[in-house]
Amino acid sequence: MLGSRPFVARALQVRQLPWPGSRSHQFYSTTASRGLRSRRWQRSAFGAALTVGACGYTVYNYDTAYLVAASVYRSSVAANVTCQVAWDYYRNFPELPAEGSVSEDERRAIQDQRSKVHVRAAEKVKRALMKNGGVYIKLGQHISAMQYVLPMEWCQTMQALQDRNTASSLDEIGQVIALDTGKTVDELFSVFDAEPIGVASLAQVHRAVLRETGEEVAVKVQHPMVRTYSDIDIATVSVMFEFIHSVFPDFKFMWLSAEMKGSLPRELDFCNDKINAEQVQWNFAQHADIPLTVPRMIQATERVLIMEYVNGRRCDDLAYLRQHNIDPSQVSREIGRVFAEMTYVQGFLHCDPHPGNLFVRPRAQGSASHGYNFDLVLLDHGLYRQLPSQFRYEYAEMWYALMRGDQAQIKHWSRKLSGTDLYQLFSVILTGHNWSTIETKSLGSTSAAEFNLDALTQQQPDLFQNITEVLASVPPVLLLVLKTNDLLRMVDQRLFADQPPAVQHHAQLRTWLRISHYCLIAIRDARAAEISHRPAAVPLARVYRLVLNRLGFWFSDTALSVYKALLVVQDMFVRWQALFRRSTIA
């Protein structure tokens, strides 16, 4: 056996050394010690040379060495938390038993255990994301918006990352401005506030005054190291997701890293902000009835954007709205109109409408053509998507089928959009309501039931696997539309947080009605375009079909308007009741 493997035999042989005290032993010892000392000197010399060389290289190429060391550190932070979370789920996350297989107390204990693991894992990941900053914060913000896809514990934990970002120092900001514009801060501005008025994951904003014109401006400056680390960070996130997928095959969220890889380069070039903002201004120039304001862009480079300063506060600051007598329901309605117009009509969609990017600016009643006592200020124009006309038509048909509860049409358009047969789950993700609500045609009625992810998980143990399958199948443009929907739902929930439940529910109904209105517009226009391009033997036949298309839209839209007016009357009645109860108690 050993003969066939001579290297093993040699390794197992005992080396015979001279007996201690003999002459041969003394000679051997002297020779061995000399050889040992020689080898030690050789190793020491080699180590010293290597150390000197490494130090010399580091001094000569300090930036490169620092970048490598920092990248290794950031990657190790990500890898460490990934392994910790994967191990925690593997060891401590119990399977949810089938309904009726265990007692209610046992089921509740299992659900508590699952929730604790979710919270623990989310907190670990949040700390790691905050430690690395930049792209990682952006990843956490993406996660926080996926309220109808991920466990609520993850979304609620990550929502803190919308506002908790570390500011760059004033010296670092000054260096970025000088490198990108060719002028120092003092040369460009007569006043430059040291304290930023806003800090985001990729940039921060300072209030300033232009030296040449004396105009008050907002200066958006990219964090100095974000661009440097962006490629390695995205690659690390991709590897993390691949690793988690190898441990948990049901985890198919690689599309999230792919989306970040596609979106981030655009967001890191502030010239795109300027182009997008000007496009939105042009798109809404003919909509004087919509109180939308986009700050005027003055100058843009890749990392510095100078724009008009617009005063205001976040749209979900209810105390600020009350202070200026601004009705939150009007704010909600106009935000909905802006984004419905973008989605269904214009096809140019702002894909990051969290409250930090939607400000409200008070103004005197009647001082503007739209008639409101406020303006909606839309900020951060780095992330937009162009929605193809065919996509807008199919998306509108899907929503209109959901409103009607038409299962055959829901199944047809769901297959078109998502590429899967999981039309019920796709409908739930899209609307944020249970399938029973959609199936019973209650989406636009007062009996609509809110979506409950935990309850649905109990009914469908493979829910998470199916959700990831749906999201891995849909086109990239739809993923951002879904994210935008979730963010707008969150804004609506915050705007009506202090209202009676009936008013909150009516607000949701008006959202459905508004969506239906814009779906009808998109469907009407798409069908009109099809009729106009279709050959007709008799010219009058084409005119007849166009008139029928227009009349069908008018009848359906009129019915929606009547229902909307009824909800307004009901809202007034509910508020009067609430005021009467308060006065009675007082």
XYZ file of C-alpha atoms in Angstrom:
586
model
C 0.000 0.000 0.000
C 2.748 2.426 1.004
C 4.887 1.281 -1.896
C 2.335 2.644 -4.310
C 2.477 6.038 -2.558
C 6.246 6.729 -1.945
C 5.692 10.304 -0.780
C 3.508 9.001 2.062
C 6.106 6.397 2.996
C 8.861 9.013 3.109
C 6.709 11.240 5.264
C 6.153 8.408 7.744
C 9.825 7.457 8.085
C 11.507 8.384 11.428
C 14.649 10.377 10.868
C 17.628 8.859 12.789
C 19.790 11.504 14.527
C 23.227 10.893 16.203
C 23.155 9.914 19.879
C 23.716 12.865 22.247
C 27.322 13.197 23.524
C 28.977 11.347 20.604
C 31.532 13.067 18.286
C 29.197 12.709 15.387
C 26.518 14.367 17.466
C 28.789 17.299 18.303
C 29.696 17.773 14.616
C 26.061 17.451 13.623
C 24.967 19.934 16.297
C 27.572 22.536 15.262
C 26.710 22.189 11.591
C 22.971 22.242 12.292
C 23.225 25.327 14.503
C 25.227 27.176 11.844
C 22.669 26.236 9.214
C 19.826 27.250 11.492
C 21.420 30.638 12.203
C 22.037 31.137 8.485
C 18.441 30.316 7.649
C 17.219 32.674 10.394
C 19.359 35.501 9.009
C 18.063 34.811 5.526
C 14.454 34.864 6.718
C 15.073 38.030 8.768
C 16.739 39.764 5.821
C 13.916 38.749 3.502
C 11.288 39.933 6.020
C 13.100 43.247 6.526
C 13.379 43.781 2.775
C 9.711 42.941 2.318
C 8.718 45.332 5.134
C 10.864 48.159 3.771
C 9.482 47.554 0.292
C 5.901 47.531 1.518
C 6.473 50.714 3.530
C 8.154 52.384 0.570
C 5.308 51.374 -1.758
C 2.715 52.605 0.768
C 4.458 55.970 1.140
C 4.898 56.381 -2.611
C 1.382 55.149 -3.468
C -0.444 56.253 -0.348
C -3.837 56.755 -2.022
C -3.823 53.346 -3.687
C -2.710 51.564 -0.514
C -5.327 53.389 1.543
C -8.023 52.527 -0.987
C -7.074 48.837 -0.939
C -7.004 48.729 2.869
C -10.310 50.591 3.181
C -11.964 48.385 0.552
C -10.786 45.249 2.352
C -12.146 46.620 5.634
C -15.537 47.545 4.134
C -15.811 44.164 2.422
C -14.906 42.382 5.663
C -17.657 44.287 7.528
C -20.189 43.187 4.897
C -18.914 39.596 4.836
C -18.909 39.350 8.626
C -22.514 40.515 9.045
C -23.650 38.302 6.152
C -22.191 35.207 7.834
C -23.621 36.197 11.227
C -27.116 36.729 9.838
C -27.025 33.566 7.725
C -25.898 31.520 10.751
C -28.565 33.094 12.995
C -31.327 32.212 10.546
C -29.911 28.730 9.989
C -29.715 27.952 13.719
C -32.575 29.898 15.288
C -35.299 30.552 12.697
C -38.095 27.982 13.159
C -40.377 26.792 10.377
C -43.959 27.978 10.638
C -46.139 24.869 11.158
C -49.262 24.280 9.115
C -52.538 25.709 10.363
C -54.071 23.450 13.058
C -50.983 21.291 13.526
C -50.047 22.976 16.834
C -51.892 24.859 19.564
C -52.389 28.618 19.378
C -49.927 29.191 22.233
C -47.250 27.156 20.452
C -47.900 28.979 17.174
C -47.665 32.345 18.939
C -44.365 31.317 20.568
C -42.969 30.289 17.171
C -44.074 33.578 15.623
C -42.406 35.499 18.458
C -39.199 33.556 17.916
C -39.271 34.293 14.172
C -39.899 37.980 14.860
C -36.959 38.145 17.305
C -34.633 36.623 14.707
C -35.874 39.126 12.088
C -35.280 42.084 14.464
C -31.882 40.810 15.581
C -30.712 40.231 12.009
C -32.065 43.563 10.772
C -30.331 45.461 13.586
C -27.004 43.764 12.811
C -27.322 44.592 9.137
C -28.360 48.192 9.881
C -25.287 48.737 12.076
C -23.034 47.328 9.347
C -24.671 49.501 6.677
C -24.240 52.623 8.830
C -20.597 51.724 9.510
C -19.816 51.475 5.793
C -22.127 54.305 4.675
C -22.573 55.449 1.068
C -23.895 52.712 -1.205
C -24.726 50.527 1.790
C -27.056 53.201 3.195
C -28.734 53.285 -0.215
C -29.239 49.518 0.006
C -30.887 49.911 3.418
C -33.194 52.598 2.035
C -34.233 50.222 -0.764
C -35.031 47.558 1.836
C -37.096 49.985 3.947
C -39.370 50.685 0.955
C -40.218 47.000 0.361
C -42.993 46.875 2.949
C -45.155 44.439 1.007
C -42.277 42.121 0.124
C -40.069 41.780 3.208
C -40.969 41.149 6.872
C -42.139 44.314 8.631
C -39.330 44.010 11.195
C -36.762 44.544 8.421
C -38.610 47.497 6.842
C -39.209 49.298 10.136
C -35.588 48.827 11.237
C -34.230 50.141 7.928
C -36.519 53.197 7.868
C -34.095 54.881 10.278
C -31.583 54.999 7.409
C -33.773 57.488 5.513
C -32.578 60.240 7.873
C -29.472 58.922 9.651
C -26.511 59.707 7.439
C -23.053 60.920 8.411
C -22.087 64.352 7.114
C -18.745 64.994 5.405
C -16.534 67.683 6.936
C -16.481 71.221 5.566
C -12.883 70.741 4.381
C -13.867 67.627 2.414
C -16.827 69.451 0.863
C -14.565 72.369 -0.075
C -12.119 70.028 -1.807
C -14.887 68.422 -3.881
C -16.216 71.840 -4.939
C -12.729 73.074 -5.889
C -11.890 69.937 -7.886
C -15.192 69.887 -9.787
C -15.788 73.588 -10.449
C -12.220 74.904 -10.527
C -13.107 77.540 -7.919
C -12.915 77.623 -4.152
C -15.947 77.998 -1.886
C -14.964 81.632 -1.187
C -14.663 82.400 -4.892
C -18.125 80.989 -5.674
C -20.122 82.052 -2.624
C -20.283 85.115 -0.398
C -22.063 83.009 2.251
C -21.763 79.240 2.718
C -23.417 77.655 5.766
C -21.076 75.231 7.485
C -23.980 73.152 8.807
C -25.710 71.130 6.047
C -29.492 71.480 5.796
C -29.772 67.886 4.629
C -27.520 64.806 4.600
C -28.301 61.836 2.362
C -26.465 58.611 1.608
C -24.674 59.957 -1.477
C -24.520 63.713 -0.866
C -25.335 66.598 1.452
C -26.898 70.017 0.841
C -25.682 73.400 2.094
C -27.391 76.764 1.983
C -25.303 79.474 0.302
C -25.379 82.833 -1.524
C -23.796 83.231 -4.971
C -21.070 85.849 -4.960
C -21.771 87.050 -8.528
C -25.558 87.512 -8.317
C -26.366 87.528 -4.606
C -28.970 84.789 -5.192
C -29.727 82.381 -2.345
C -29.018 78.844 -3.480
C -28.848 75.252 -2.293
C -25.569 73.460 -3.042
C -25.658 69.674 -3.315
C -22.200 68.141 -2.895
C -21.344 64.466 -3.219
C -19.553 62.769 -0.332
C -15.890 62.573 -1.406
C -15.377 58.802 -1.167
C -18.743 57.559 -2.465
C -17.661 57.368 -6.110
C -14.298 55.841 -5.133
C -15.891 52.952 -3.257
C -19.038 52.514 -5.386
C -17.722 49.775 -7.715
C -16.186 47.633 -4.958
C -19.250 48.149 -2.750
C -21.669 47.032 -5.453
C -19.473 44.015 -6.223
C -19.401 43.146 -2.511
C -23.185 43.428 -2.226
C -23.564 41.143 -5.260
C -21.234 38.540 -3.713
C -23.129 38.812 -0.400
C -26.428 38.113 -2.124
C -24.945 35.210 -4.087
C -23.610 33.725 -0.844
C -26.973 34.037 0.917
C -28.627 32.464 -2.133
C -26.186 29.529 -1.976
C -27.130 28.953 1.697
C -30.847 29.716 1.215
C -31.861 28.841 -2.371
C -35.228 30.575 -1.878
C -33.393 33.908 -1.532
C -33.544 35.382 -5.053
C -32.937 39.075 -4.438
C -29.948 39.352 -6.785
C -32.123 41.721 -8.845
C -31.697 44.297 -6.047
C -27.911 44.454 -6.488
C -28.397 44.440 -10.283
C -30.802 47.390 -9.985
C -28.327 49.306 -7.813
C -25.571 48.556 -10.311
C -27.697 50.059 -13.087
C -29.047 53.046 -11.130
C -26.054 54.170 -9.072
C -23.834 55.505 -11.884
C -26.709 57.781 -12.976
C -27.311 59.007 -9.439
C -23.602 59.714 -8.959
C -23.541 62.097 -11.942
C -25.338 65.285 -10.875
C -25.545 66.436 -14.498
C -28.393 63.893 -14.738
C -30.174 65.654 -11.851
C -30.160 68.886 -13.842
C -31.400 67.226 -17.051
C -34.161 65.308 -15.240
C -35.346 68.325 -13.260
C -35.618 70.429 -16.413
C -37.552 67.631 -18.133
C -40.066 67.476 -15.258
C -40.500 71.250 -15.356
C -41.263 71.029 -19.052
C -43.676 68.091 -18.578
C -45.764 69.958 -15.995
C -45.566 73.399 -17.594
C -49.091 72.978 -19.014
C -50.573 71.769 -15.692
C -51.216 75.068 -13.931
C -53.788 73.341 -11.693
C -51.130 71.108 -10.070
C -49.114 72.910 -7.316
C -45.776 71.354 -8.285
C -42.498 73.242 -7.955
C -39.110 71.997 -9.139
C -36.115 74.086 -8.023
C -34.415 75.866 -10.929
C -31.057 74.277 -11.743
C -28.211 76.803 -12.066
C -25.001 74.800 -12.514
C -24.082 71.129 -12.482
C -20.925 69.045 -12.534
C -20.577 65.348 -11.777
C -20.339 65.934 -8.012
C -21.648 69.479 -7.417
C -25.143 70.822 -8.147
C -26.141 74.446 -7.536
C -29.876 75.121 -7.580
C -32.470 77.635 -6.485
C -33.099 77.551 -2.736
C -36.730 76.706 -1.948
C -37.975 77.057 1.617
C -40.255 74.391 3.099
C -40.514 71.249 5.221
C -41.059 67.545 4.687
C -44.562 66.719 3.494
C -45.175 64.403 6.477
C -44.448 67.105 9.091
C -48.050 67.348 10.343
C -47.249 70.013 12.966
C -45.793 72.251 10.244
C -48.841 71.684 8.020
C -51.215 72.587 10.860
C -49.153 75.665 11.711
C -49.700 76.986 8.168
C -53.331 75.772 7.834
C -52.420 73.285 5.099
C -54.837 70.383 4.685
C -52.949 67.017 4.650
C -55.684 65.488 2.476
C -55.001 68.109 -0.211
C -51.263 67.418 0.018
C -51.965 63.685 -0.366
C -54.261 64.245 -3.343
C -51.771 66.443 -5.209
C -48.856 64.062 -4.572
C -51.040 61.297 -5.996
C -51.917 63.402 -9.053
C -48.267 64.245 -9.745
C -47.123 60.628 -9.665
C -50.156 59.276 -11.511
C -49.493 61.822 -14.266
C -45.862 60.706 -14.402
C -46.716 56.994 -14.427
C -49.700 56.722 -16.763
C -49.501 59.774 -19.028
C -45.983 61.214 -19.302
C -43.990 58.022 -18.750
C -41.144 59.847 -16.961
C -41.189 58.683 -13.336
C -39.362 59.976 -10.253
C -38.512 56.698 -8.478
C -37.505 57.897 -5.009
C -40.495 59.790 -3.532
C -39.763 59.340 0.183
C -40.818 62.242 2.477
C -37.304 63.717 2.452
C -37.674 64.349 -1.282
C -41.203 65.811 -1.077
C -41.363 69.207 0.618
C -44.321 71.515 1.196
C -43.860 75.285 0.834
C -46.618 77.521 2.269
C -47.969 80.375 0.171
C -50.835 82.861 0.414
C -54.248 81.492 -0.621
C -55.063 82.475 -4.205
C -51.543 83.764 -4.923
C -51.012 81.055 -7.550
C -53.049 79.792 -10.498
C -53.601 76.382 -8.851
C -55.514 78.030 -5.973
C -53.884 76.099 -3.109
C -52.127 77.648 -0.113
C -49.048 75.491 -0.657
C -46.613 74.235 -3.293
C -45.276 70.704 -3.568
C -41.499 70.871 -3.941
C -39.977 67.840 -5.677
C -36.310 67.252 -4.801
C -33.494 64.834 -5.689
C -33.844 64.162 -9.411
C -31.128 61.537 -9.774
C -33.311 58.433 -10.078
C -35.854 58.460 -12.918
C -37.137 55.848 -15.325
C -38.600 56.242 -18.798
C -41.715 54.045 -18.962
C -42.384 52.710 -22.495
C -45.883 53.377 -23.866
C -46.637 49.636 -24.147
C -45.686 49.128 -20.500
C -47.895 52.048 -19.409
C -50.836 50.592 -21.314
C -50.421 47.079 -19.848
C -49.882 48.486 -16.359
C -53.041 50.610 -16.665
C -55.062 47.617 -17.903
C -53.792 45.579 -14.940
C -54.835 48.235 -12.431
C -58.228 48.733 -14.056
C -58.838 44.969 -13.952
C -57.909 44.990 -10.243
C -60.411 47.783 -9.565
C -63.171 45.782 -11.253
C -62.129 42.474 -9.681
C -62.081 40.906 -13.164
C -60.089 37.723 -12.495
C -59.728 36.682 -16.147
C -58.272 40.088 -17.048
C -56.123 40.164 -13.897
C -54.616 36.807 -14.834
C -54.036 37.916 -18.449
C -52.349 41.255 -17.668
C -50.434 39.830 -14.705
C -48.877 37.259 -17.005
C -47.989 40.028 -19.468
C -46.317 42.186 -16.809
C -44.735 39.718 -14.400
C -43.975 36.768 -16.671
C -45.326 34.321 -14.056
C -48.629 32.558 -13.329
C -48.648 33.807 -9.713
C -51.257 36.439 -10.538
C -52.843 36.437 -7.078
C -49.555 37.161 -5.323
C -48.586 39.746 -7.945
C -51.921 41.491 -7.350
C -51.291 41.523 -3.595
C -47.798 43.038 -4.054
C -49.180 45.642 -6.447
C -52.162 46.798 -4.376
C -51.060 46.120 -0.804
C -54.382 44.333 -0.120
C -55.358 40.724 0.433
C -56.484 38.654 -2.531
C -59.902 38.174 -0.900
C -60.418 41.941 -1.141
C -59.595 41.941 -4.859
C -61.523 38.743 -5.580
C -64.734 40.101 -4.031
C -64.423 43.372 -6.000
C -63.976 45.292 -2.723
C -60.782 47.179 -3.575
C -62.671 50.416 -4.133
C -65.330 49.879 -1.475
C -65.623 50.494 2.250
C -65.220 46.780 3.024
C -61.640 46.547 1.765
C -59.358 44.609 4.139
C -55.763 45.712 4.664
C -52.929 43.455 3.622
C -51.334 41.476 6.458
C -48.042 39.780 5.561
C -47.920 37.698 8.762
C -51.436 36.350 8.226
C -50.639 35.534 4.604
C -47.444 33.754 5.657
C -49.488 31.514 7.960
C -51.826 30.618 5.103
C -48.987 30.113 2.582
C -45.758 28.765 4.142
C -43.955 29.123 0.784
C -44.980 32.792 0.468
C -41.435 34.195 0.652
C -40.238 31.805 -2.041
C -43.134 32.844 -4.305
C -42.516 36.561 -3.696
C -38.862 36.224 -4.663
C -39.896 34.258 -7.761
C -42.260 37.033 -8.842
C -39.722 39.796 -8.232
C -36.980 37.858 -10.013
C -39.251 37.508 -13.078
C -40.608 41.042 -13.557
C -38.803 43.535 -15.830
C -36.424 45.977 -14.061
C -38.617 48.985 -14.830
C -41.532 47.399 -12.945
C -39.359 46.850 -9.858
C -38.794 50.593 -9.544
C -42.489 51.279 -10.146
C -43.351 48.873 -7.303
C -40.817 50.589 -5.046
C -42.349 53.969 -5.924
C -45.821 52.636 -5.092
C -44.654 51.457 -1.674
C -43.022 54.801 -0.876
C -46.182 56.696 -1.868
C -48.291 54.418 0.368
C -45.937 55.206 3.254
C -46.315 58.955 2.603
C -50.115 58.611 2.561
C -50.116 56.668 5.832
C -48.078 59.386 7.554
C -50.228 62.229 6.209
C -53.374 60.665 7.701
C -51.779 59.284 10.872
C -53.788 61.584 13.200
C -57.131 61.302 11.377
C -60.155 59.148 12.382
C -60.093 55.637 10.867
C -63.022 56.426 8.558
C -61.161 59.426 7.100
C -58.019 57.309 6.626
C -60.028 54.706 4.781
C -61.738 57.284 2.567
C -58.288 58.649 1.708
C -57.304 55.164 0.530
C -60.488 54.938 -1.547
C -59.750 58.277 -3.186
C -56.307 56.938 -4.065
C -57.944 53.998 -5.870
C -60.333 56.358 -7.667
C -57.475 58.610 -8.739
C -55.541 55.611 -10.068
C -58.663 54.447 -11.932
C -59.040 57.894 -13.510
C -55.494 57.897 -14.849
C -55.735 54.253 -15.931
C -58.778 55.183 -18.001
C -56.825 58.048 -19.593
C -53.924 55.738 -20.473
C -56.260 53.061 -21.873
C -58.268 55.664 -23.822
C -55.149 57.164 -25.408
C -53.621 53.762 -26.235
C -56.835 52.539 -27.865
C -57.240 55.821 -29.765
C -53.696 55.470 -31.126
C -54.434 51.882 -32.171
C -57.693 52.918 -33.930
C -55.927 55.785 -35.708
C -53.187 53.515 -37.072
C -55.492 50.641 -38.021
C -56.505 50.608 -41.713
C -60.228 51.353 -42.240
C -62.177 50.607 -45.406
C -64.615 53.413 -44.571
C -63.103 56.611 -43.019
C -66.294 57.235 -41.033
C -65.876 53.850 -39.317
C -62.631 55.062 -37.756
C -64.320 58.263 -36.555
C -67.187 56.201 -35.128
C -64.772 53.977 -33.160
C -62.881 57.014 -31.841
C -66.131 58.609 -30.671
C -67.208 55.370 -28.957
C -63.797 55.151 -27.246
C -64.144 58.722 -25.983
C -67.730 58.185 -24.789
C -66.780 54.992 -22.949
C -64.054 56.891 -21.104
C -66.434 59.773 -20.289
C -69.145 57.522 -18.809
C -66.679 55.553 -16.678
C -64.857 58.660 -15.492
C -68.112 60.446 -14.625
C -69.117 57.520 -12.392
C -65.752 57.828 -10.593
C -66.264 61.584 -10.109
C -69.699 61.046 -8.563
C -68.319 58.452 -6.146
C -65.439 60.804 -5.257
C -67.896 63.617 -4.459
C -69.856 61.229 -2.232
C -66.675 60.411 -0.284
C -66.002 64.132 0.251
C -69.482 64.555 1.778
C -68.951 61.500 3.986
C -65.567 62.881 5.122
C -67.149 66.170 6.137
C -69.811 64.304 8.111
C -67.190 62.153 9.917
C -65.108 65.207 10.840
C -68.163 67.071 12.143
C -68.992 64.036 14.289
C -65.423 63.983 15.680
C -65.548 67.729 16.468
C -68.949 67.354 18.133
C -67.664 64.508 20.340
C -64.620 66.551 21.391
C -66.757 69.574 22.273
C -69.151 67.339 24.263
C -66.269 65.816 26.239
C -64.798 69.261 26.904
